[in-house]
Amino acid sequence: MKIVVQRVNEASVTYENTTNSIKKGICVLVGIRTDDFDMDTDYIISKIINMRLWDDGDKTWCKSVMDIDGEILIVSQFTLYGFMKGHKPDFHNSINNEDLMMDTFDVLFQQLDKVPSLFYLFLILFPFSIYFLIKGTLSINDG
């Protein structure tokens, strides 16, 4: 499993005329590989909620998204495991089975549900069915 974390002042994803948005917090792009396991989600969740990205006065990098009562927007991104094969992108390392992908995300969200006082939104897109229906992504980065 691979993630890209962006500290944001706000972020949103619009899909089929529905917009999911957050205020201050983090936007997390999640890529799932064909050989990822459930145990990977524990590690990823720990990193997401404990990553220290905010300052506290004179102390730098000492507060997490939980410490600032921030929000999390999670978006599936199968292209994170893409690579260039000649002049074309290749996504064979990305998960290509919708059921397996949904199972992995279910475990991820079950872990997030255990975290008290955490607000998160998610958008799961299977690359070959509804990926191209996204109408827009907005991320106003912080820093």
XYZ file of C-alpha atoms in Angstrom:
143
model
C 0.000 0.000 0.000
C 1.301 3.418 -0.904
C -0.010 6.779 0.283
C 0.574 10.416 -0.545
C -0.323 12.779 2.296
C -0.934 16.473 1.693
C -1.521 18.978 4.476
C -4.474 21.102 3.348
C -6.519 24.102 4.412
C -9.375 22.540 2.467
C -9.847 19.765 -0.071
C -12.716 18.340 -2.063
C -13.527 15.764 -4.693
C -16.561 16.016 -6.964
C -18.007 12.809 -8.340
C -21.377 12.391 -10.077
C -22.540 15.860 -8.957
C -21.709 15.082 -5.322
C -18.909 16.945 -3.600
C -17.067 15.545 -0.591
C -15.033 18.199 1.166
C -13.006 18.822 4.288
C -11.558 21.883 5.970
C -8.143 21.967 7.637
C -6.520 18.554 7.746
C -4.960 16.120 5.320
C -5.809 14.738 1.915
C -4.605 11.153 1.544
C -4.259 9.454 -1.830
C -4.211 5.670 -1.349
C -2.813 3.214 -3.866
C -3.296 -0.509 -3.356
C -0.913 -3.056 -4.808
C -1.958 -6.516 -5.905
C -0.095 -8.152 -2.988
C -1.141 -5.847 -0.120
C -2.365 -7.456 3.081
C -4.680 -6.404 5.884
C -1.724 -5.907 8.214
C -0.528 -3.100 5.939
C -3.619 -1.085 6.875
C -2.660 -0.965 10.581
C 0.681 0.570 9.679
C -0.887 3.033 7.223
C -3.575 4.173 9.691
C -0.959 4.708 12.383
C 1.076 6.853 10.009
C -1.939 8.861 8.810
C -3.273 9.811 12.237
C 0.076 10.246 14.028
C 2.116 12.010 11.350
C 3.277 15.324 12.855
C 2.764 17.993 10.232
C 1.788 21.110 12.206
C 3.728 23.513 14.410
C 2.884 24.574 17.951
C 4.321 28.003 18.584
C 8.104 27.675 18.582
C 8.029 23.899 18.259
C 7.999 22.664 14.683
C 6.435 19.475 13.400
C 4.878 18.478 16.709
C 1.105 18.195 16.104
C -0.817 15.541 14.210
C -4.175 15.787 12.455
C -5.714 14.407 15.650
C -4.042 17.085 17.788
C -5.478 19.926 15.709
C -8.926 18.304 15.397
C -8.333 18.164 11.657
C -10.230 16.249 9.020
C -9.118 13.590 6.555
C -10.149 13.124 2.936
C -9.159 9.717 1.569
C -9.199 9.137 -2.178
C -8.267 5.898 -3.924
C -5.566 6.453 -6.519
C -4.573 3.386 -8.537
C -1.964 5.372 -10.482
C 0.378 5.452 -7.452
C 1.726 2.060 -8.514
C 2.032 3.050 -12.142
C 5.328 3.200 -13.979
C 6.470 4.056 -17.459
C 6.901 1.187 -19.889
C 8.531 2.846 -22.843
C 6.354 5.877 -23.550
C 3.178 4.468 -22.006
C 2.016 4.205 -18.414
C 1.692 0.694 -17.005
C -0.556 -0.084 -14.023
C -0.060 -3.866 -13.715
C 1.225 -3.496 -10.136
C -1.968 -1.705 -9.087
C -4.834 -3.808 -7.836
C -7.117 -4.701 -10.727
C -9.810 -6.660 -8.915
C -12.681 -4.545 -7.617
C -13.674 -7.032 -4.895
C -10.136 -7.268 -3.504
C -9.783 -3.493 -3.598
C -13.072 -3.021 -1.733
C -12.044 -5.623 0.865
C -8.792 -3.760 1.498
C -10.573 -0.414 1.815
C -13.164 -1.983 4.138
C -10.362 -3.022 6.489
C -8.857 0.470 6.237
C -12.156 2.130 7.141
C -12.850 -0.319 9.969
C -9.516 0.739 11.463
C -10.363 4.428 11.022
C -13.747 3.905 12.679
C -11.938 2.768 15.837
C -10.207 6.147 16.202
C -12.305 8.352 18.514
C -13.221 11.889 17.431
C -11.897 11.453 13.902
C -13.799 12.938 10.978
C -12.943 11.467 7.611
C -14.468 11.245 4.162
C -13.548 8.821 1.437
C -14.042 8.259 -2.249
C -13.297 4.819 -3.652
C -12.956 4.637 -7.384
C -12.290 1.469 -9.298
C -9.955 2.408 -12.129
C -11.718 0.680 -14.966
C -15.343 1.449 -14.192
C -15.986 4.860 -12.666
C -12.565 6.510 -12.492
C -13.212 8.892 -15.343
C -16.454 10.198 -13.821
C -14.585 12.451 -11.386
C -15.453 15.999 -12.310
C -12.838 17.754 -10.242
C -10.434 17.616 -7.356
C -9.553 20.680 -5.321
C -6.736 20.800 -2.828
C -5.650 24.032 -1.176
C -2.378 22.922 0.346
C -1.057 24.296 3.607
C 2.686 24.794 3.433
